[in-house]
XYZ file of N, CA and C in Angstrom:
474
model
N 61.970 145.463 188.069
C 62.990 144.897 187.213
C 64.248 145.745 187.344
N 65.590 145.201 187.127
C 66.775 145.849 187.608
C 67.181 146.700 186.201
N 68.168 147.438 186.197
C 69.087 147.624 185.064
C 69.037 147.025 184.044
N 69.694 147.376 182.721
C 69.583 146.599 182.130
C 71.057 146.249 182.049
N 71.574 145.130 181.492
C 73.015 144.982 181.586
C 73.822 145.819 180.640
N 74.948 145.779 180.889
C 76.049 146.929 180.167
C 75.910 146.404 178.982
N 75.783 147.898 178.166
C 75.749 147.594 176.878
C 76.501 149.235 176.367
N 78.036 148.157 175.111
C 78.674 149.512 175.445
C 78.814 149.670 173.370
N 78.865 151.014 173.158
C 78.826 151.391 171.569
C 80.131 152.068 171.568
N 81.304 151.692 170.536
C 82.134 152.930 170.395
C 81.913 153.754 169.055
N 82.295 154.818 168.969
C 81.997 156.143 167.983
C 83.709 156.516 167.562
N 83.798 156.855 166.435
C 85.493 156.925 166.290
C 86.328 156.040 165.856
N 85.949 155.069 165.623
C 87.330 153.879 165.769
C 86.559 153.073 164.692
N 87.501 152.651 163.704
C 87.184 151.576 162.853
C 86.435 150.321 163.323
N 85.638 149.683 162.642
C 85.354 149.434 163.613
C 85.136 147.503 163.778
N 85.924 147.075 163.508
C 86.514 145.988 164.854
C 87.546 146.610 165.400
N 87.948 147.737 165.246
C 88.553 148.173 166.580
C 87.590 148.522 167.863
N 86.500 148.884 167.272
C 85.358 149.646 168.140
C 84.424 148.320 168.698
N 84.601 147.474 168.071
C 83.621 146.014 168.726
C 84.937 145.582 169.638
N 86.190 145.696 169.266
C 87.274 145.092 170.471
C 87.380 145.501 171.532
N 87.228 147.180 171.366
C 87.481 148.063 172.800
C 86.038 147.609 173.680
N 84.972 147.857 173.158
C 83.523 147.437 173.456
C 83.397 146.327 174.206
N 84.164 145.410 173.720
C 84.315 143.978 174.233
C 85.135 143.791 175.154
N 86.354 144.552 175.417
C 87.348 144.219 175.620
C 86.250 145.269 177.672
N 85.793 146.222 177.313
C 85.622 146.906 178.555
C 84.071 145.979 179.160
N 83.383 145.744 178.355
C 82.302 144.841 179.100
C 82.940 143.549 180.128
N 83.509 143.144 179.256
C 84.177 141.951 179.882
C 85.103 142.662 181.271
N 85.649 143.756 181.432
C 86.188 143.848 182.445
C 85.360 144.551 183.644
N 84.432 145.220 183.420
C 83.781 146.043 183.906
C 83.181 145.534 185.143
N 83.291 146.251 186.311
C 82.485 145.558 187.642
C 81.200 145.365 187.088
N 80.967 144.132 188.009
C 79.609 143.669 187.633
C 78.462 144.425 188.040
N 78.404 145.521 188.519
C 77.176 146.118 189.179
C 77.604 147.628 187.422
N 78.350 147.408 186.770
C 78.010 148.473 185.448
C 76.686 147.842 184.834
N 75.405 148.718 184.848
C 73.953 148.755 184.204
C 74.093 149.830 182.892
N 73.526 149.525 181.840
C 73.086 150.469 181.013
C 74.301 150.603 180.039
N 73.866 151.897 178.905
C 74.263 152.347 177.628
C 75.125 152.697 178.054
N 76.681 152.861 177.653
C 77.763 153.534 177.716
C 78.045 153.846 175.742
N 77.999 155.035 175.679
C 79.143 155.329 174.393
C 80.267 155.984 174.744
N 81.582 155.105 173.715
C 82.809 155.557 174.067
C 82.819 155.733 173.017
N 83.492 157.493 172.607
C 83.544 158.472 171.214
C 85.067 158.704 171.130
N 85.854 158.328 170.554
C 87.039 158.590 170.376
C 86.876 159.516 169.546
N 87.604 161.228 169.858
C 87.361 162.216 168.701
C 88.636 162.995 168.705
N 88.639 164.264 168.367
C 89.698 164.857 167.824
C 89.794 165.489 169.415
N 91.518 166.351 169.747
C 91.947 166.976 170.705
C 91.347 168.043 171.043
N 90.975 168.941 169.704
C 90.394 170.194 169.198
C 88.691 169.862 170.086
N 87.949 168.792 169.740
C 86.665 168.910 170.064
C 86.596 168.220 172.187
N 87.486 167.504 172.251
C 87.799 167.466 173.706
C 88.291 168.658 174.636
N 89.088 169.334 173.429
C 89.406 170.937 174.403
C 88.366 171.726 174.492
N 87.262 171.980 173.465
C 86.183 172.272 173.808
C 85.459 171.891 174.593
N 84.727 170.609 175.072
C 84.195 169.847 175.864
C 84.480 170.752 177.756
N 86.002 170.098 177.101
C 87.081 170.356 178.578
C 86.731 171.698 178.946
N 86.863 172.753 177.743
C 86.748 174.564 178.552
C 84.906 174.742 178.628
N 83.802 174.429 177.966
C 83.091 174.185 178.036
C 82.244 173.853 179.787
N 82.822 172.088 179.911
C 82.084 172.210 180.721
C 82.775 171.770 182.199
N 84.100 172.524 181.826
C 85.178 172.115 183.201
C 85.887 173.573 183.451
N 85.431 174.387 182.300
C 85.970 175.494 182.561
C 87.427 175.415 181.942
N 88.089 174.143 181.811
C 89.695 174.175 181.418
C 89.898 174.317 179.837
N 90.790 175.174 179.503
C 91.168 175.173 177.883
C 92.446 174.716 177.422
N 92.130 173.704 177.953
C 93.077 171.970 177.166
C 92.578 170.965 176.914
N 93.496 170.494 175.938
C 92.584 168.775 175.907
C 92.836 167.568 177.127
N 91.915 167.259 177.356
C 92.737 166.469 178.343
C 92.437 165.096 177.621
N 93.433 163.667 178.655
C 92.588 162.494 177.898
C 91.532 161.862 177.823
N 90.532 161.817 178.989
C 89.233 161.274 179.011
C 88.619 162.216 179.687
N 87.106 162.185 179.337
C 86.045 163.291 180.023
C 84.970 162.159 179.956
N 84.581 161.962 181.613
C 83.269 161.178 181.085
C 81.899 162.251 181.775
N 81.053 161.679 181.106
C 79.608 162.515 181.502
C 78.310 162.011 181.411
N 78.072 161.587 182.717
C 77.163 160.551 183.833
C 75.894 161.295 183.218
N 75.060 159.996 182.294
C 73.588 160.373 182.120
C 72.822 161.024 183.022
N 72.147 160.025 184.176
C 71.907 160.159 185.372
C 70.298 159.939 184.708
N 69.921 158.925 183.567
C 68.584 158.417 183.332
C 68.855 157.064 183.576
N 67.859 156.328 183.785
C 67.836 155.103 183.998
C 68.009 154.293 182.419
N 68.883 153.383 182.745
C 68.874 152.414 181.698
C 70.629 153.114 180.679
N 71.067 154.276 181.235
C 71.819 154.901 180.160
C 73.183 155.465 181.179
N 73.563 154.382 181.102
C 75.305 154.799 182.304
C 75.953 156.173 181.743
N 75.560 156.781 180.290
C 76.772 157.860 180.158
C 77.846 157.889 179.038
N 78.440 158.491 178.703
C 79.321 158.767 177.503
C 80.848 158.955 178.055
N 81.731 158.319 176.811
C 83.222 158.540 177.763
C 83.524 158.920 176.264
N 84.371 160.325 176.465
C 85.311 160.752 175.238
C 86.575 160.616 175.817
N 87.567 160.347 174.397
C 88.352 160.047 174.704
C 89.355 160.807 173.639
N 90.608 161.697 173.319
C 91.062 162.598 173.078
C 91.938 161.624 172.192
N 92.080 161.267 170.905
C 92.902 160.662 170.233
C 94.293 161.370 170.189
N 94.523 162.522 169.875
C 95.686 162.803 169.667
C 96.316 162.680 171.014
N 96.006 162.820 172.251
C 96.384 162.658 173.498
C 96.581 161.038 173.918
N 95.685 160.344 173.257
C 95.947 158.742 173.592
C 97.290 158.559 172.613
N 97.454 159.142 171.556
C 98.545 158.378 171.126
C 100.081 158.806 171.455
N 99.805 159.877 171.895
C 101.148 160.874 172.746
C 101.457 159.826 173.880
N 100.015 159.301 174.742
C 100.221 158.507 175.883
C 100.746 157.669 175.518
N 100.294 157.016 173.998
C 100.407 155.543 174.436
C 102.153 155.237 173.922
N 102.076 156.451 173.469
C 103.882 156.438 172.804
C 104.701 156.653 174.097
N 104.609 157.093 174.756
C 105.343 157.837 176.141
C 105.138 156.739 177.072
N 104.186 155.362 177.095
C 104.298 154.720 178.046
C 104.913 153.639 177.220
N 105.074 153.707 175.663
C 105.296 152.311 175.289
C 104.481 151.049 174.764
N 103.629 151.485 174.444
C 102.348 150.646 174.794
C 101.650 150.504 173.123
N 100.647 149.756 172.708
C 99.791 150.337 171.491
C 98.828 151.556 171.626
N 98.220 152.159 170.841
C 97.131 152.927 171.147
C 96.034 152.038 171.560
N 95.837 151.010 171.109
C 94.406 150.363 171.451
C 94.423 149.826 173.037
N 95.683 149.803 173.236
C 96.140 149.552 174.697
C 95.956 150.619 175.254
N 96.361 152.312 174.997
C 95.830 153.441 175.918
C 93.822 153.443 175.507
N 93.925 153.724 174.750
C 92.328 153.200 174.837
C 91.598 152.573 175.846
N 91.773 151.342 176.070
C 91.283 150.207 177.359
C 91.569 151.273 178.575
N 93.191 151.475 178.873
C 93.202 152.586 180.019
C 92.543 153.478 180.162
N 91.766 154.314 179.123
C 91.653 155.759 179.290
C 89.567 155.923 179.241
N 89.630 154.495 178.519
C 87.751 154.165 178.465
C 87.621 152.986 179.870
N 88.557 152.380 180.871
C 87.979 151.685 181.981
C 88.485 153.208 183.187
N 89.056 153.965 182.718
C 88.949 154.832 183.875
C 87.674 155.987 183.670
N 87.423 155.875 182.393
C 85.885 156.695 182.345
C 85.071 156.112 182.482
N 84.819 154.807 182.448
C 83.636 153.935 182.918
C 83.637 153.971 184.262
N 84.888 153.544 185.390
C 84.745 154.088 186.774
C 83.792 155.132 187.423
N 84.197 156.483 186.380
C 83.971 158.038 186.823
C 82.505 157.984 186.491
N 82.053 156.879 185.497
C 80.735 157.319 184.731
C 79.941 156.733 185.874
N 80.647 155.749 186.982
C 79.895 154.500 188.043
C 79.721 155.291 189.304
N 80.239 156.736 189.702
C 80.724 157.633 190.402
C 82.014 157.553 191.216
N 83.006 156.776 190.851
C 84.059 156.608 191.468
C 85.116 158.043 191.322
N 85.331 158.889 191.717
C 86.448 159.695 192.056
C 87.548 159.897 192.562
N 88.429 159.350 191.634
C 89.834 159.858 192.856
C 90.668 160.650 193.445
N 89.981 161.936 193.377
C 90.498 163.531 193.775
C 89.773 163.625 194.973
N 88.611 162.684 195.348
C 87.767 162.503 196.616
C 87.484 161.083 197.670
N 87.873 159.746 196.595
C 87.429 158.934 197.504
C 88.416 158.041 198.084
N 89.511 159.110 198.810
C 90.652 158.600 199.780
C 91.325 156.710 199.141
N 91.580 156.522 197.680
C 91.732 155.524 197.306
C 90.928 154.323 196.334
N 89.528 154.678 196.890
C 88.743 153.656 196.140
C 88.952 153.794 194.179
N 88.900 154.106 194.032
C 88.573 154.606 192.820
C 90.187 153.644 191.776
N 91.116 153.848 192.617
C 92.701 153.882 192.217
C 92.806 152.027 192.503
N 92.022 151.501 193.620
C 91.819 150.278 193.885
C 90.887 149.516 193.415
N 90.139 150.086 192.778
C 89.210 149.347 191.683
C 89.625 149.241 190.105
N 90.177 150.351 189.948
C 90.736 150.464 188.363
C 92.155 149.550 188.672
N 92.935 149.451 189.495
C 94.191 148.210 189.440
C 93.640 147.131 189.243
N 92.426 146.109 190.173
C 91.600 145.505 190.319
C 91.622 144.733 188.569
N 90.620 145.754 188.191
C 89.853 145.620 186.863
C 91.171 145.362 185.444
N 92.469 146.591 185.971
C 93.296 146.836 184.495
C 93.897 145.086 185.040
N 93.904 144.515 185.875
C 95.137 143.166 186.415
C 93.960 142.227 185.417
N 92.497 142.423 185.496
C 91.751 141.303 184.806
C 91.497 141.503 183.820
N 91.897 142.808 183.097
C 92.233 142.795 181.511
C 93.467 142.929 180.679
N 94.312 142.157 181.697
C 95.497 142.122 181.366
C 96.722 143.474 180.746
N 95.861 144.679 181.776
C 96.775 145.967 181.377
C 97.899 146.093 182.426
N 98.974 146.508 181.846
C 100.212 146.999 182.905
C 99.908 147.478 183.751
N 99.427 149.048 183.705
C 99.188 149.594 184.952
C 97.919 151.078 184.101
N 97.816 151.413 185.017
C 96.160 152.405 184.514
C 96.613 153.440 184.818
N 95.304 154.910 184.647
C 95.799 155.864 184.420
C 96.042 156.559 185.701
N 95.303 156.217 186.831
C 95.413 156.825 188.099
C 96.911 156.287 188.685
N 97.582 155.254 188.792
C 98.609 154.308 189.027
C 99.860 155.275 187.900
N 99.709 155.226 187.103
C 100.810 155.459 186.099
C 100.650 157.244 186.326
N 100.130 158.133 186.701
C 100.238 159.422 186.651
C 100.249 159.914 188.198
N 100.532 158.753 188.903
C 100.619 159.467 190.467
C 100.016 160.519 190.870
N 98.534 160.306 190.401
C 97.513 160.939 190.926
C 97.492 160.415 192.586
N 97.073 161.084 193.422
C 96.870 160.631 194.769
C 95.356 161.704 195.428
N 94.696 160.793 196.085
C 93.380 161.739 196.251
C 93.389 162.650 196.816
N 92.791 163.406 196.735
C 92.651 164.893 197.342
C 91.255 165.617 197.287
N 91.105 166.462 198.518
C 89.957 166.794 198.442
C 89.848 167.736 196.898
N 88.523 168.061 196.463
C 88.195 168.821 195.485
C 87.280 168.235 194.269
N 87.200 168.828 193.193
C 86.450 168.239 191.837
C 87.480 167.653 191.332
N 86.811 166.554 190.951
C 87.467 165.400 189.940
C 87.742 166.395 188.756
N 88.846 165.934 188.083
C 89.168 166.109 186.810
C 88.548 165.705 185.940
N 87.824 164.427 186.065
C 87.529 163.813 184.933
C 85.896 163.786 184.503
N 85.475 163.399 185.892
C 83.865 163.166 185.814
C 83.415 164.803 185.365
N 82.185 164.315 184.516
C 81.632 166.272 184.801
C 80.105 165.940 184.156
N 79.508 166.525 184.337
C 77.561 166.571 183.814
C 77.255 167.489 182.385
N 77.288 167.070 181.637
C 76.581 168.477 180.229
C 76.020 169.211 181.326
């Protein structure tokens, strides 16, 4: 028997905001996403921990995702509120709109997509996906990230 299909919980967010984002990323999500995803929207303070923790860096950054690697359970995406709303002010946008950006580029990372390594893919799937959920432009696109060899920023393992 295969996967089970995406099934996603958010933590943080009021919550039909948290059934919208939920909804809003199933529905966009490549069809080969299997399993549990929780997306935890939390404080900057507990993402900078996370971040120096288990990236070694002591900042907050905006998304950290971290790949189960059990069957049936895709992984957890945090997501740095005070940093989404800095973003979402600086691009113009709502917060619930940096949200979608900042939880479909941790669902990518949670699928193993990297774009500090995979010469493009990663940057061509998230345009792909943000065009069929009707987002402007995403986070790899809008921060002129370009790949490069090394560790991802984003992906990382407890």
């Amino acid at each position: 028997m295969g996967e089970p299909a995406l099934r996603i919980e958010s933590v943080g967010l009021q919550p039909a905001a948290g059934r919208a984002l939920a909804a809003w990323l199933a529905r966009v999500a490549p069809a080969r996403a299997r399993g549990a995803v929780t997306v935890a929207v939390t404080t900057d303070a507990r993402v900078r921990a996370l971040n120096s923790r288990f990236r070694r860096v002591r900042a907050a950054t905006d998304v950290l995702s971290f790949p189960a690697g059990e069957r049936g359970v895709l992984g957890d995406i945090v997501i740095a509120a005070g940093v989404a709303r800095r973003q979402a002010r600086a691009a113009g946008h709502p917060v619930a709109t940096e949200l979608k950006v900042l939880a479909l580029h941790g669902l990518l990372h949670l699928m193993g997509y990297d774009h500090e390594t995979d010469d493009g893919r990663m940057a061509r799937a998230e345009a792909r996906l943000r065009r069929k959920g009707g987002l402007e432009n995403g986070l790899i696109e809008r921060s002129g990230r370009q790949p490069a060899s090394g560790v991802s920023g984003r992906r990382t393992r407890p």
